[in-house]
Tab-separated table of C-alpha atoms (C1' of nucleotides) in Angstrom:
chain	number	residue	atom	x	y	z
G	1	MET	CA	-0.050	0.463	-0.458
G	2	PRO	CA	2.017	3.199	-0.737
G	3	THR	CA	2.037	5.933	1.800
G	4	LEU	CA	0.696	10.057	1.885
G	5	ARG	CA	4.225	10.713	0.813
G	6	ASP	CA	4.440	8.425	-1.817
G	7	THR	CA	1.150	9.682	-3.020
G	8	ILE	CA	1.679	12.993	-3.132
G	9	ALA	CA	5.073	12.889	-4.974
G	10	GLU	CA	3.292	11.453	-7.901
G	11	ASP	CA	0.532	13.116	-7.957
G	12	LEU	CA	2.748	16.185	-8.714
G	13	ARG	CA	4.652	14.482	-10.711
G	14	THR	CA	1.980	14.013	-13.249
G	15	GLN	CA	1.625	17.683	-13.274
G	16	ILE	CA	4.411	18.085	-14.023
G	17	THR	CA	4.680	16.036	-17.327
G	18	THR	CA	1.076	16.390	-18.475
G	19	GLY	CA	3.079	20.358	-18.591
G	20	HIS	CA	0.466	21.164	-16.344
G	21	LEU	CA	2.803	22.319	-14.176
G	22	LYS	CA	5.932	24.253	-16.640
G	23	PRO	CA	9.873	24.983	-15.794
G	24	GLY	CA	10.467	27.462	-13.152
G	25	ASP	CA	6.557	27.278	-12.424
G	26	ARG	CA	6.238	28.059	-8.857
G	27	LEU	CA	5.153	25.639	-6.081
G	28	PRO	CA	2.156	25.867	-4.333
G	29	SER	CA	3.926	27.195	-0.958
G	30	GLU	CA	4.358	23.865	1.615
G	31	PRO	CA	1.198	25.237	4.274
G	32	LYS	CA	-1.052	25.355	1.253
G	33	LEU	CA	-0.022	22.036	-0.992
G	34	ALA	CA	-0.189	20.585	2.998
G	35	THR	CA	-4.000	21.879	3.229
G	36	HIS	CA	-4.630	20.204	-0.573
G	37	TYR	CA	-3.841	17.986	0.623
G	38	LYS	CA	-4.585	17.527	3.911
G	39	VAL	CA	-1.712	17.126	5.302
G	40	SER	CA	0.910	17.718	8.125
G	41	THR	CA	4.164	20.067	6.071
G	42	PRO	CA	6.472	17.337	7.012
G	43	THR	CA	4.707	15.138	4.475
G	44	ILE	CA	4.698	17.464	2.086
G	45	ARG	CA	8.359	18.291	2.745
G	46	GLN	CA	8.470	14.712	2.744
G	47	ALA	CA	6.823	13.829	-1.401
G	48	LEU	CA	9.427	17.433	-1.902
G	49	ALA	CA	12.186	15.876	-1.006
G	50	LEU	CA	11.339	13.326	-3.312
G	51	LEU	CA	11.183	14.927	-6.291
G	52	GLN	CA	14.083	16.920	-5.766
G	53	THR	CA	16.356	13.945	-5.719
G	54	GLU	CA	14.499	12.599	-8.928
G	55	GLY	CA	15.679	16.182	-10.338
G	56	LEU	CA	11.708	17.142	-10.709
G	57	ILE	CA	11.674	20.205	-8.675
G	58	GLU	CA	14.581	22.591	-6.955
G	59	LYS	CA	13.704	24.165	-3.175
G	60	THR	CA	15.279	27.580	-2.721
G	61	HIS	CA	14.797	28.352	0.845
G	62	GLY	CA	13.008	31.808	0.655
G	63	LYS	CA	11.882	31.768	-2.655
G	64	GLY	CA	9.868	28.761	-3.235
G	65	ASN	CA	9.343	25.143	-4.113
G	66	PHE	CA	10.206	25.403	-8.104
G	67	VAL	CA	9.666	23.081	-11.699
G	68	ARG	CA	13.367	22.436	-13.091
G	69	ALA	CA	13.583	22.438	-17.114
G	70	PRO	CA	14.012	19.319	-17.598
G	71	LEU	CA	18.515	18.561	-18.096
G	72	ARG	CA	19.832	18.190	-21.547
G	73	ARG	CA	21.495	15.148	-21.254
G	74	ILE	CA	25.275	15.543	-21.560
G	75	THR	CA	27.090	12.213	-23.012
G	76	TYR	CA	30.667	12.002	-22.240
G	77	ARG	CA	32.712	9.500	-24.320
G	78	GLY	CA	34.814	7.394	-22.933
G	79	GLY	CA	38.037	6.269	-25.595
G	80	THR	CA	39.100	9.331	-27.003
G	81	GLY	CA	41.153	12.211	-25.466
G	82	ILE	CA	37.615	14.633	-26.289
G	83	PRO	CA	35.236	14.930	-23.155
G	84	PHE	CA	32.345	16.347	-23.984
G	85	ALA	CA	29.141	16.132	-26.663
G	86	PRO	CA	27.226	18.820	-27.187
G	87	ASP	CA	27.923	22.614	-27.866
G	88	LEU	CA	29.590	23.486	-24.497
G	89	GLN	CA	31.224	26.288	-23.123
G	90	THR	CA	34.143	25.243	-21.148
G	91	ALA	CA	36.266	27.436	-19.079
G	92	ILE	CA	39.523	25.994	-18.185
G	93	ARG	CA	41.726	27.504	-15.707
G	94	THR	CA	45.488	26.480	-15.200
G	95	THR	CA	48.149	25.857	-11.961
G	96	THR	CA	50.911	23.291	-11.434
G	97	ILE	CA	50.882	21.857	-7.959
G	98	GLN	CA	52.924	18.274	-6.435
G	99	ALA	CA	51.669	15.503	-6.878
G	100	ARG	CA	50.849	13.926	-3.352
G	101	GLY	CA	48.177	11.044	-2.588
G	102	HIS	CA	44.806	9.924	-4.891
G	103	ILE	CA	46.710	11.713	-7.472
G	104	ARG	CA	50.671	10.375	-6.799
G	105	THR	CA	49.053	6.991	-7.290
G	106	LEU	CA	47.283	7.599	-10.333
G	107	LEU	CA	50.459	9.422	-12.040
G	108	LYS	CA	52.556	6.535	-10.706
G	109	VAL	CA	55.531	9.373	-9.765
G	110	PRO	CA	57.255	10.041	-7.361
G	111	SER	CA	55.725	12.709	-4.456
G	112	ASN	CA	55.990	15.997	-4.994
G	113	THR	CA	56.334	15.921	-8.671
G	114	LEU	CA	55.154	19.443	-10.523
G	115	LEU	CA	52.038	18.805	-12.092
G	116	THR	CA	49.878	21.262	-13.951
G	117	GLU	CA	46.493	20.986	-12.762
G	118	PHE	CA	43.469	22.152	-15.114
G	119	HIS	CA	40.472	22.766	-13.829
G	120	CYS	CA	37.544	21.891	-16.078
G	121	THR	CA	34.318	23.753	-16.718
G	122	THR	CA	31.516	23.066	-18.881
G	123	TYR	CA	28.522	25.391	-18.782
G	124	GLU	CA	25.083	25.310	-20.554
G	125	GLY	CA	25.123	29.070	-21.022
G	126	GLU	CA	25.094	30.229	-17.199
G	127	ALA	CA	24.130	26.391	-15.828
G	128	PRO	CA	27.200	24.434	-15.086
G	129	ARG	CA	27.304	21.185	-17.155
G	130	SER	CA	30.956	19.013	-14.807
G	131	VAL	CA	33.619	20.024	-13.683
G	132	ALA	CA	36.889	17.904	-13.946
G	133	ARG	CA	40.539	18.371	-12.207
G	134	ILE	CA	43.267	17.305	-15.329
G	135	TYR	CA	46.745	16.575	-14.284
G	136	ILE	CA	49.525	15.719	-16.415
G	137	PRO	CA	53.457	16.049	-15.250
G	138	ARG	CA	54.166	19.452	-16.540
G	139	ASP	CA	57.392	18.025	-18.121
G	140	LEU	CA	54.449	16.459	-20.491
G	141	ALA	CA	52.075	20.190	-20.292
G	142	PRO	CA	53.243	22.530	-22.806
G	143	ALA	CA	52.551	20.128	-25.964
G	144	ALA	CA	49.256	19.155	-23.990
G	145	GLN	CA	48.569	22.874	-23.735
G	146	LEU	CA	48.072	23.749	-27.424
G	147	ALA	CA	45.076	22.816	-28.018
G	148	SER	CA	43.433	25.620	-25.458
G	149	SER	CA	40.771	26.542	-27.390
G	150	SER	CA	39.789	22.084	-26.993
G	151	TRP	CA	40.199	20.158	-23.746
G	152	PRO	CA	44.071	19.613	-22.634
G	153	GLY	CA	45.715	16.410	-23.021
G	154	SER	CA	44.552	15.985	-26.031
G	155	ARG	CA	44.949	13.553	-29.115
G	156	ASP	CA	48.069	15.470	-30.624
G	157	MET	CA	50.320	13.440	-27.922
G	158	ASP	CA	51.416	9.398	-28.049
G	159	ARG	CA	48.394	8.191	-26.622
G	160	THR	CA	48.279	4.376	-26.629
G	161	GLU	CA	45.626	3.459	-24.059
G	162	THR	CA	42.983	4.963	-21.945
G	163	GLN	CA	41.221	3.196	-19.360
G	164	GLU	CA	38.421	4.607	-17.214
G	165	THR	CA	36.491	4.102	-14.511
G	166	VAL	CA	32.938	5.387	-13.668
G	167	THR	CA	31.520	4.966	-10.778
G	168	ALA	CA	28.657	6.717	-8.902
G	169	ARG	CA	28.541	8.529	-5.427
G	170	LEU	CA	26.776	11.520	-3.169
G	171	PRO	CA	28.869	14.822	-4.360
G	172	THR	CA	31.504	16.560	-2.756
G	173	PRO	CA	29.621	20.276	-0.750
G	174	GLU	CA	32.540	21.634	-3.466
G	175	GLU	CA	30.707	19.968	-6.183
G	176	ALA	CA	27.329	20.272	-5.163
G	177	THR	CA	27.882	23.767	-5.492
G	178	ALA	CA	29.335	24.277	-8.066
G	179	LEU	CA	27.161	22.307	-10.544
G	180	ARG	CA	24.705	23.349	-8.308
G	181	ILE	CA	22.580	20.893	-7.868
G	182	SER	CA	21.726	19.336	-4.021
G	183	HIS	CA	23.217	17.452	-1.635
G	184	ARG	CA	20.778	14.832	-2.423
G	185	ARG	CA	22.178	14.455	-6.034
G	186	THR	CA	24.192	11.229	-6.630
G	187	VAL	CA	26.991	12.367	-9.613
G	188	LEU	CA	28.762	10.154	-12.086
G	189	THR	CA	32.451	10.236	-12.274
G	190	VAL	CA	34.935	9.533	-14.291
G	191	THR	CA	39.337	8.021	-13.550
G	192	ARG	CA	40.559	8.319	-16.393
G	193	ILE	CA	43.994	7.997	-17.400
G	194	ALA	CA	46.066	8.005	-20.403
G	195	LEU	CA	49.507	6.025	-21.288
G	196	ASN	CA	52.047	6.445	-24.374
G	197	SER	CA	53.542	3.775	-26.061
G	198	ALA	CA	55.993	3.796	-23.190
G	199	GLY	CA	53.671	3.006	-20.932
G	200	ARG	CA	53.862	5.647	-18.538
G	201	VAL	CA	50.655	7.424	-17.440
G	202	ILE	CA	50.435	10.565	-19.327
G	203	GLU	CA	47.748	11.894	-17.988
G	204	ALA	CA	44.532	11.748	-14.980
G	205	ALA	CA	41.982	13.640	-14.982
G	206	LEU	CA	39.142	13.056	-12.158
G	207	LEU	CA	36.077	14.234	-13.996
G	208	VAL	CA	32.309	14.409	-11.851
G	209	LEU	CA	29.061	14.854	-13.782
G	210	PRO	CA	25.760	15.165	-12.406
G	211	SER	CA	24.304	11.032	-12.524
G	212	ASP	CA	20.620	12.546	-13.980
G	213	ALA	CA	21.629	13.591	-16.417
G	214	ALA	CA	24.489	12.915	-18.380
G	215	ASP	CA	25.540	8.961	-19.830
G	216	ALA	CA	29.233	7.699	-20.445
G	217	VAL	CA	29.189	6.406	-23.274
G	218	PHE	CA	32.315	3.792	-24.182
G	219	THR	CA	32.721	2.180	-27.687
G	220	THR	CA	35.239	-0.973	-27.328
G	221	HIS	CA	35.849	-3.622	-30.350
G	222	PRO	CA	38.584	-6.427	-29.212
G	223	THR	CA	40.665	-7.678	-31.219
G	224	ARG	CA	42.511	-10.677	-31.756
G	225	ASN	CA	44.142	-10.188	-29.138
G	226	GLU	CA	41.703	-9.682	-26.046
G	227	ARG	CA	39.905	-12.395	-27.594
G	228	GLU	CA	42.648	-15.030	-26.838
G	229	THR	CA	44.005	-13.836	-23.564
G	230	ASP	CA	40.261	-13.207	-21.717
G	231	ARG	CA	39.509	-16.074	-19.079
Q	1	MET	CA	26.866	26.033	11.116
Q	2	PRO	CA	25.773	21.803	11.096
Q	3	THR	CA	22.647	20.423	11.858
Q	4	LEU	CA	21.634	18.546	14.470
Q	5	ARG	CA	21.668	15.569	12.210
Q	6	ASP	CA	25.134	15.962	10.085
Q	7	THR	CA	26.681	16.465	14.178
Q	8	ILE	CA	24.397	13.292	15.096
Q	9	ALA	CA	25.476	10.955	11.470
Q	10	GLU	CA	28.686	12.209	12.348
Q	11	ASP	CA	29.470	10.897	15.663
Q	12	LEU	CA	28.114	7.785	14.418
Q	13	ARG	CA	30.077	7.425	11.595
Q	14	THR	CA	33.318	7.755	13.116
Q	15	GLN	CA	31.875	4.877	15.398
Q	16	ILE	CA	31.633	2.871	12.917
Q	17	THR	CA	34.584	3.627	10.982
Q	18	THR	CA	37.054	3.400	14.656
Q	19	GLY	CA	35.461	0.499	14.926
Q	20	HIS	CA	33.899	1.087	18.705
Q	21	LEU	CA	30.944	-0.190	16.452
Q	22	LYS	CA	31.301	-3.046	13.568
Q	23	PRO	CA	29.847	-4.988	10.832
Q	24	GLY	CA	26.848	-6.874	12.338
Q	25	ASP	CA	26.648	-4.943	15.457
Q	26	ARG	CA	22.771	-3.595	16.555
Q	27	LEU	CA	23.207	0.083	16.863
Q	28	PRO	CA	20.644	0.688	20.399
Q	29	SER	CA	16.929	2.008	19.719
Q	30	GLU	CA	15.683	5.011	17.937
Q	31	PRO	CA	14.047	6.387	20.911
Q	32	LYS	CA	17.662	5.336	22.961
Q	33	LEU	CA	19.437	7.405	20.601
Q	34	ALA	CA	17.270	10.229	20.915
Q	35	THR	CA	17.660	10.714	24.937
Q	36	HIS	CA	21.313	9.767	23.891
Q	37	TYR	CA	21.641	12.641	21.010
Q	38	LYS	CA	19.448	14.465	24.076
Q	39	VAL	CA	16.702	14.838	20.033
Q	40	SER	CA	13.894	13.849	19.600
Q	41	THR	CA	13.128	10.769	17.661
Q	42	PRO	CA	12.703	12.183	13.772
Q	43	THR	CA	16.087	13.417	14.007
Q	44	ILE	CA	17.971	10.680	14.888
Q	45	ARG	CA	15.802	9.231	11.800
Q	46	GLN	CA	17.315	11.645	10.213
Q	47	ALA	CA	20.747	11.529	10.726
Q	48	LEU	CA	20.000	7.667	10.010
Q	49	ALA	CA	18.483	8.046	7.485
Q	50	LEU	CA	21.917	9.740	6.018
Q	51	LEU	CA	24.401	7.041	7.296
Q	52	GLN	CA	21.500	4.789	4.997
Q	53	THR	CA	22.733	6.616	2.169
Q	54	GLU	CA	25.802	6.471	2.513
Q	55	GLY	CA	25.937	2.299	2.948
Q	56	LEU	CA	27.179	2.530	6.500
Q	57	ILE	CA	23.961	1.026	7.838
Q	58	GLU	CA	21.248	-1.152	7.320
Q	59	LYS	CA	17.489	-1.067	8.576
Q	60	THR	CA	15.216	-3.678	9.261
Q	61	HIS	CA	12.369	-2.824	10.550
Q	62	GLY	CA	11.011	-4.532	13.561
Q	63	LYS	CA	14.971	-5.718	14.479
Q	64	GLY	CA	17.326	-2.421	14.657
Q	65	ASN	CA	19.434	-1.066	12.604
Q	66	PHE	CA	22.844	-2.436	12.031
Q	67	VAL	CA	26.118	-1.386	10.928
Q	68	ARG	CA	26.926	-3.333	7.499
Q	69	ALA	CA	29.765	-5.048	6.815
Q	70	PRO	CA	32.046	-2.839	4.125
Q	71	LEU	CA	30.703	-4.364	0.685
Q	72	ARG	CA	33.890	-5.480	-1.546
Q	73	ARG	CA	34.071	-3.360	-4.466
Q	74	ILE	CA	32.893	-5.424	-7.951
Q	75	THR	CA	34.244	-4.436	-10.543
Q	76	TYR	CA	32.393	-4.560	-14.253
Q	77	ARG	CA	34.611	-4.393	-16.949
Q	78	GLY	CA	33.733	-3.157	-20.414
Q	79	GLY	CA	34.576	-3.676	-23.842
Q	80	THR	CA	35.189	-7.445	-23.662
Q	81	GLY	CA	31.582	-10.104	-23.633
Q	82	ILE	CA	32.796	-10.517	-19.803
Q	83	PRO	CA	30.783	-9.216	-16.922
Q	84	PHE	CA	31.641	-9.459	-13.472
Q	85	ALA	CA	35.626	-10.196	-12.254
Q	86	PRO	CA	35.546	-11.102	-8.988
Q	87	ASP	CA	34.152	-15.856	-7.627
Q	88	LEU	CA	30.734	-14.642	-7.541
Q	89	GLN	CA	28.034	-17.607	-7.832
Q	90	THR	CA	25.803	-17.026	-10.780
Q	91	ALA	CA	21.664	-18.244	-11.429
Q	92	ILE	CA	20.809	-17.342	-14.787
Q	93	ARG	CA	16.645	-17.803	-16.193
Q	94	THR	CA	15.725	-18.550	-20.261
Q	95	THR	CA	12.705	-17.702	-21.037
Q	96	THR	CA	11.542	-16.195	-24.138
Q	97	ILE	CA	9.848	-13.110	-25.129
Q	98	GLN	CA	8.756	-11.200	-27.547
Q	99	ALA	CA	10.650	-7.530	-28.703
Q	100	ARG	CA	8.617	-4.636	-27.686
Q	101	GLY	CA	9.159	-1.054	-26.539
Q	102	HIS	CA	13.293	-0.211	-25.387
Q	103	ILE	CA	14.248	-3.861	-26.130
Q	104	ARG	CA	13.197	-3.664	-29.620
Q	105	THR	CA	14.749	-0.556	-30.025
Q	106	LEU	CA	18.327	-1.572	-28.436
Q	107	LEU	CA	18.464	-4.704	-30.878
Q	108	LYS	CA	16.976	-2.590	-34.089
Q	109	VAL	CA	14.824	-5.526	-34.843
Q	110	PRO	CA	10.776	-6.150	-35.548
Q	111	SER	CA	7.340	-5.655	-33.118
Q	112	ASN	CA	6.955	-9.394	-32.127
Q	113	THR	CA	10.490	-10.432	-32.854
Q	114	LEU	CA	11.133	-13.752	-30.060
Q	115	LEU	CA	14.205	-12.475	-28.281
Q	116	THR	CA	15.866	-15.030	-25.617
Q	117	GLU	CA	16.053	-13.519	-22.609
Q	118	PHE	CA	18.707	-14.457	-19.900
Q	119	HIS	CA	17.845	-12.932	-16.776
Q	120	CYS	CA	21.140	-13.329	-14.979
Q	121	THR	CA	22.608	-12.782	-10.625
Q	122	THR	CA	25.297	-12.851	-9.699
Q	123	TYR	CA	26.011	-14.313	-5.508
Q	124	GLU	CA	28.861	-13.087	-3.069
Q	125	GLY	CA	27.272	-15.695	-1.042
Q	126	GLU	CA	24.205	-14.945	-0.655
Q	127	ALA	CA	23.491	-11.595	-0.870
Q	128	PRO	CA	22.782	-10.981	-4.611
Q	129	ARG	CA	25.342	-8.332	-5.637
Q	130	SER	CA	24.617	-7.576	-9.940
Q	131	VAL	CA	21.097	-8.036	-11.365
Q	132	ALA	CA	21.019	-7.710	-15.282
Q	133	ARG	CA	18.539	-9.279	-18.732
Q	134	ILE	CA	20.413	-9.986	-21.284
Q	135	TYR	CA	18.499	-10.200	-24.140
Q	136	ILE	CA	19.402	-11.925	-27.885
Q	137	PRO	CA	17.383	-12.414	-30.947
Q	138	ARG	CA	16.574	-15.995	-30.635
Q	139	ASP	CA	17.743	-17.365	-33.849
Q	140	LEU	CA	21.529	-16.120	-32.730
Q	141	ALA	CA	20.845	-17.123	-28.858
Q	142	PRO	CA	21.393	-20.782	-29.402
Q	143	ALA	CA	25.377	-20.456	-29.711
Q	144	ALA	CA	25.152	-18.296	-26.962
Q	145	GLN	CA	23.391	-20.701	-25.344
Q	146	LEU	CA	26.626	-23.008	-24.903
Q	147	ALA	CA	28.393	-21.270	-22.468
Q	148	SER	CA	26.169	-22.223	-19.441
Q	149	SER	CA	28.624	-22.619	-17.132
Q	150	SER	CA	29.661	-18.352	-17.799
Q	151	TRP	CA	27.063	-15.353	-19.037
Q	152	PRO	CA	25.309	-16.471	-21.787
Q	153	GLY	CA	26.440	-14.345	-25.584
Q	154	SER	CA	30.578	-14.437	-24.749
Q	155	ARG	CA	33.070	-14.191	-26.678
Q	156	ASP	CA	32.794	-17.281	-29.204
Q	157	MET	CA	30.335	-15.528	-30.965
Q	158	ASP	CA	31.034	-13.336	-33.601
Q	159	ARG	CA	31.325	-9.943	-31.685
Q	160	THR	CA	32.822	-7.484	-33.446
Q	161	GLU	CA	31.891	-3.750	-31.308
Q	162	THR	CA	30.981	-3.193	-27.950
Q	163	GLN	CA	28.764	-0.181	-27.206
Q	164	GLU	CA	27.675	0.799	-23.586
Q	165	THR	CA	26.224	3.441	-22.010
Q	166	VAL	CA	26.294	4.182	-17.575
Q	167	THR	CA	24.152	5.986	-16.050
Q	168	ALA	CA	23.645	5.653	-12.983
Q	169	ARG	CA	19.550	6.578	-11.006
Q	170	LEU	CA	17.632	5.554	-8.134
Q	171	PRO	CA	16.371	1.849	-8.258
Q	172	THR	CA	13.084	0.257	-9.641
Q	173	PRO	CA	11.177	-1.493	-6.648
Q	174	GLU	CA	11.530	-4.891	-8.023
Q	175	GLU	CA	16.073	-3.073	-8.507
Q	176	ALA	CA	15.683	-3.084	-4.253
Q	177	THR	CA	14.784	-5.733	-3.601
Q	178	ALA	CA	16.716	-7.932	-6.256
Q	179	LEU	CA	19.615	-6.389	-4.763
Q	180	ARG	CA	18.433	-6.252	-1.574
Q	181	ILE	CA	19.299	-2.639	-1.421
Q	182	SER	CA	17.055	0.627	0.394
Q	183	HIS	CA	14.679	2.273	-1.953
Q	184	ARG	CA	17.785	5.790	-1.770
Q	185	ARG	CA	20.986	4.069	-3.176
Q	186	THR	CA	21.924	4.594	-6.139
Q	187	VAL	CA	22.586	1.611	-9.215
Q	188	LEU	CA	25.031	2.063	-11.610
Q	189	THR	CA	23.255	0.771	-15.012
Q	190	VAL	CA	24.956	-0.223	-18.451
Q	191	THR	CA	23.469	-0.768	-21.237
Q	192	ARG	CA	25.165	-3.385	-23.304
Q	193	ILE	CA	24.304	-3.183	-27.551
Q	194	ALA	CA	27.178	-6.059	-29.095
Q	195	LEU	CA	27.247	-6.184	-32.892
Q	196	ASN	CA	29.288	-8.852	-35.344
Q	197	SER	CA	30.452	-7.524	-38.450
Q	198	ALA	CA	27.833	-7.422	-40.131
Q	199	GLY	CA	27.082	-4.135	-38.992
Q	200	ARG	CA	23.367	-6.632	-36.507
Q	201	VAL	CA	23.005	-5.847	-33.355
Q	202	ILE	CA	23.195	-9.502	-31.658
Q	203	GLU	CA	22.345	-8.807	-27.968
Q	204	ALA	CA	21.564	-6.197	-25.829
Q	205	ALA	CA	22.663	-6.052	-21.772
Q	206	LEU	CA	21.128	-4.447	-18.638
Q	207	LEU	CA	22.920	-5.034	-16.046
Q	208	VAL	CA	22.267	-3.016	-13.180
Q	209	LEU	CA	24.832	-2.666	-9.719
Q	210	PRO	CA	25.098	-1.221	-6.106
Q	211	SER	CA	26.184	2.078	-7.097
Q	212	ASP	CA	28.018	2.082	-3.391
Q	213	ALA	CA	30.190	-0.519	-4.570
Q	214	ALA	CA	30.256	-0.951	-7.928
Q	215	ASP	CA	32.912	0.649	-10.655
Q	216	ALA	CA	33.162	-0.150	-14.015
Q	217	VAL	CA	35.868	0.180	-15.637
Q	218	PHE	CA	36.431	0.426	-19.739
Q	219	THR	CA	39.932	-0.118	-20.970
Q	220	THR	CA	40.418	0.894	-24.851
Q	221	HIS	CA	43.180	1.705	-27.532
Q	222	PRO	CA	43.038	4.295	-30.126
Q	223	THR	CA	43.273	3.481	-33.118
Q	224	ARG	CA	44.590	5.878	-36.070
Q	225	ASN	CA	40.963	5.584	-37.647
Q	226	GLU	CA	39.925	7.012	-34.418
Q	227	ARG	CA	43.079	9.473	-34.058
Q	228	GLU	CA	42.040	11.312	-37.491
Q	229	THR	CA	37.717	11.075	-37.835
Q	230	ASP	CA	37.001	12.167	-34.168
Q	231	ARG	CA	36.354	16.132	-34.345
D	1	DG	C1'	7.705	43.428	7.483
D	2	DA	C1'	5.484	39.209	5.437
D	3	DG	C1'	6.218	35.505	3.135
D	4	DT	C1'	8.824	31.307	2.290
D	5	DG	C1'	11.773	26.842	3.086
D	6	DG	C1'	15.052	24.998	7.679
D	7	DT	C1'	14.919	22.398	10.602
D	8	DC	C1'	13.245	20.004	15.050
D	9	DT	C1'	9.915	19.134	18.795
D	10	DA	C1'	7.021	16.088	21.179
D	11	DG	C1'	4.427	13.260	20.942
D	12	DA	C1'	0.027	9.120	18.666
D	13	DC	C1'	-0.484	4.663	15.527
D	14	DC	C1'	0.367	1.036	12.886
D	15	DA	C1'	3.364	-2.423	11.106
D	16	DC	C1'	6.538	-5.938	11.399
D	17	DG	C1'	9.512	-9.807	14.154
D	18	DA	C1'	11.131	-12.492	17.617
D	19	DG	C1'	9.700	-15.337	21.965
O	1	DT	C1'	3.271	-9.707	23.489
O	2	DC	C1'	6.931	-6.491	23.541
O	3	DG	C1'	10.125	-4.593	21.549
O	4	DT	C1'	11.362	-2.427	17.465
O	5	DG	C1'	11.134	0.386	13.198
O	6	DG	C1'	7.513	2.781	9.925
O	7	DT	C1'	4.228	6.542	8.851
O	8	DC	C1'	2.783	10.595	10.684
O	9	DT	C1'	0.623	15.302	13.141
O	10	DA	C1'	0.300	19.820	14.334
O	11	DG	C1'	2.510	22.801	15.887
O	12	DA	C1'	7.224	26.143	16.797
O	13	DC	C1'	11.000	28.363	15.808
O	14	DC	C1'	14.434	30.223	12.685
O	15	DA	C1'	16.704	32.182	8.287
O	16	DC	C1'	16.716	33.455	4.078
O	17	DT	C1'	14.645	36.291	-0.291
O	18	DC	C1'	12.026	39.639	-1.839
O	19	DA	C1'	9.397	44.111	-2.071
DNA sequence: GAGTGGTCTAGACCACGAG
DNA sequence: TCGTGGTCTAGACCACTCA
């Protein structure tokens, strides 16, 4: 038997998806919804929290609850060095740091090796849609910076293998504010490592995308060699 | 300024991670926690809900709240036809269905084409760790069934390209019960399409994994061709 | 200052699990 | 039957936004 909050959430959900409530519309205030549905405000809030995790509404303290515009899906295309498909603007900030911790492990370099960090944010208009941090050993960085209009670490480098690990988790507070999403929404993360023909790690990248509007697509062509060595 | 529920969650979190509370331990009942922390039960429950979405505790109606054993991570290895890395048991159920809706679109077959559906569940001991549904046009299915001890649709078929789409979302109620996870935990989904040398879709697969204990890893080797045709 | 959502209280009642 | 968590109520008080 469905609970009150579920039936209320379902009702609001259909009102949004059928267009009775349009993107940008403000929902009635929580007390008004409570009297309309004949429940108390905490119950209404639980229903709204559901819709928030689904990405259907956006809550703003002091203003109200708003129907969110359905995000255009972002497709991250794996394998190539090129991160994102649609026409998004990218802002890149470059700094130099010393290798440590997780990043050092990914790049397999000694401690305090100098790295160039590219801090990339893609925007769709005003809205940030992804954040990424790309680390390249500084002796390789000049070549990578050539493609300054595109993303760093692109294909003009001697890249022979790319390994990408995809997982999902709750965002850190910084990621939530950077992507302007609620703390409740999960993010899809891609950890990418690129090797050159000598087996050296020439790039490590950490990408974060809102999981409700992002797909990661990987196309692979098994070689004869892979077919035989796989168990 | 942190809220009460956050400080309580943080306190319990450190008790779990430092080992004061061990996997399998039952937490004090919610009223007892409420009096201990000098808050009301709803506040305790919000703190526990946080830990639940983090996968640290498991709530069982009528029994109590228990510290969850940290799950061994599952690694889904993309590219090959072989789905999972660790030594997991697999249960496979086979049925025949007619193509329709989403599956039909993925396989690019006419409506009502006969398909063999493999419903696969992997277990680590008693615990289900992943569910998958694999669809193969029935005229191709006998070859796939050869590898009955392994997974269906494996590499002995003429598979030249695999395309995998990874995303994350909340589980359907069926998926939550099948994986024995809470409705709040997100799942990682992999939609896989395999093509043969003629360009025919010879397999469509939908995999669902608990996102907190699963990674999807993809290794790609760009060919000269790909380097040039990519924009 | 008026209206909004965010947090929290102190209960009530029901449903589930185990003895 | 008893203790547990699940749901819900009817408020209170604070913080934020905007006029």
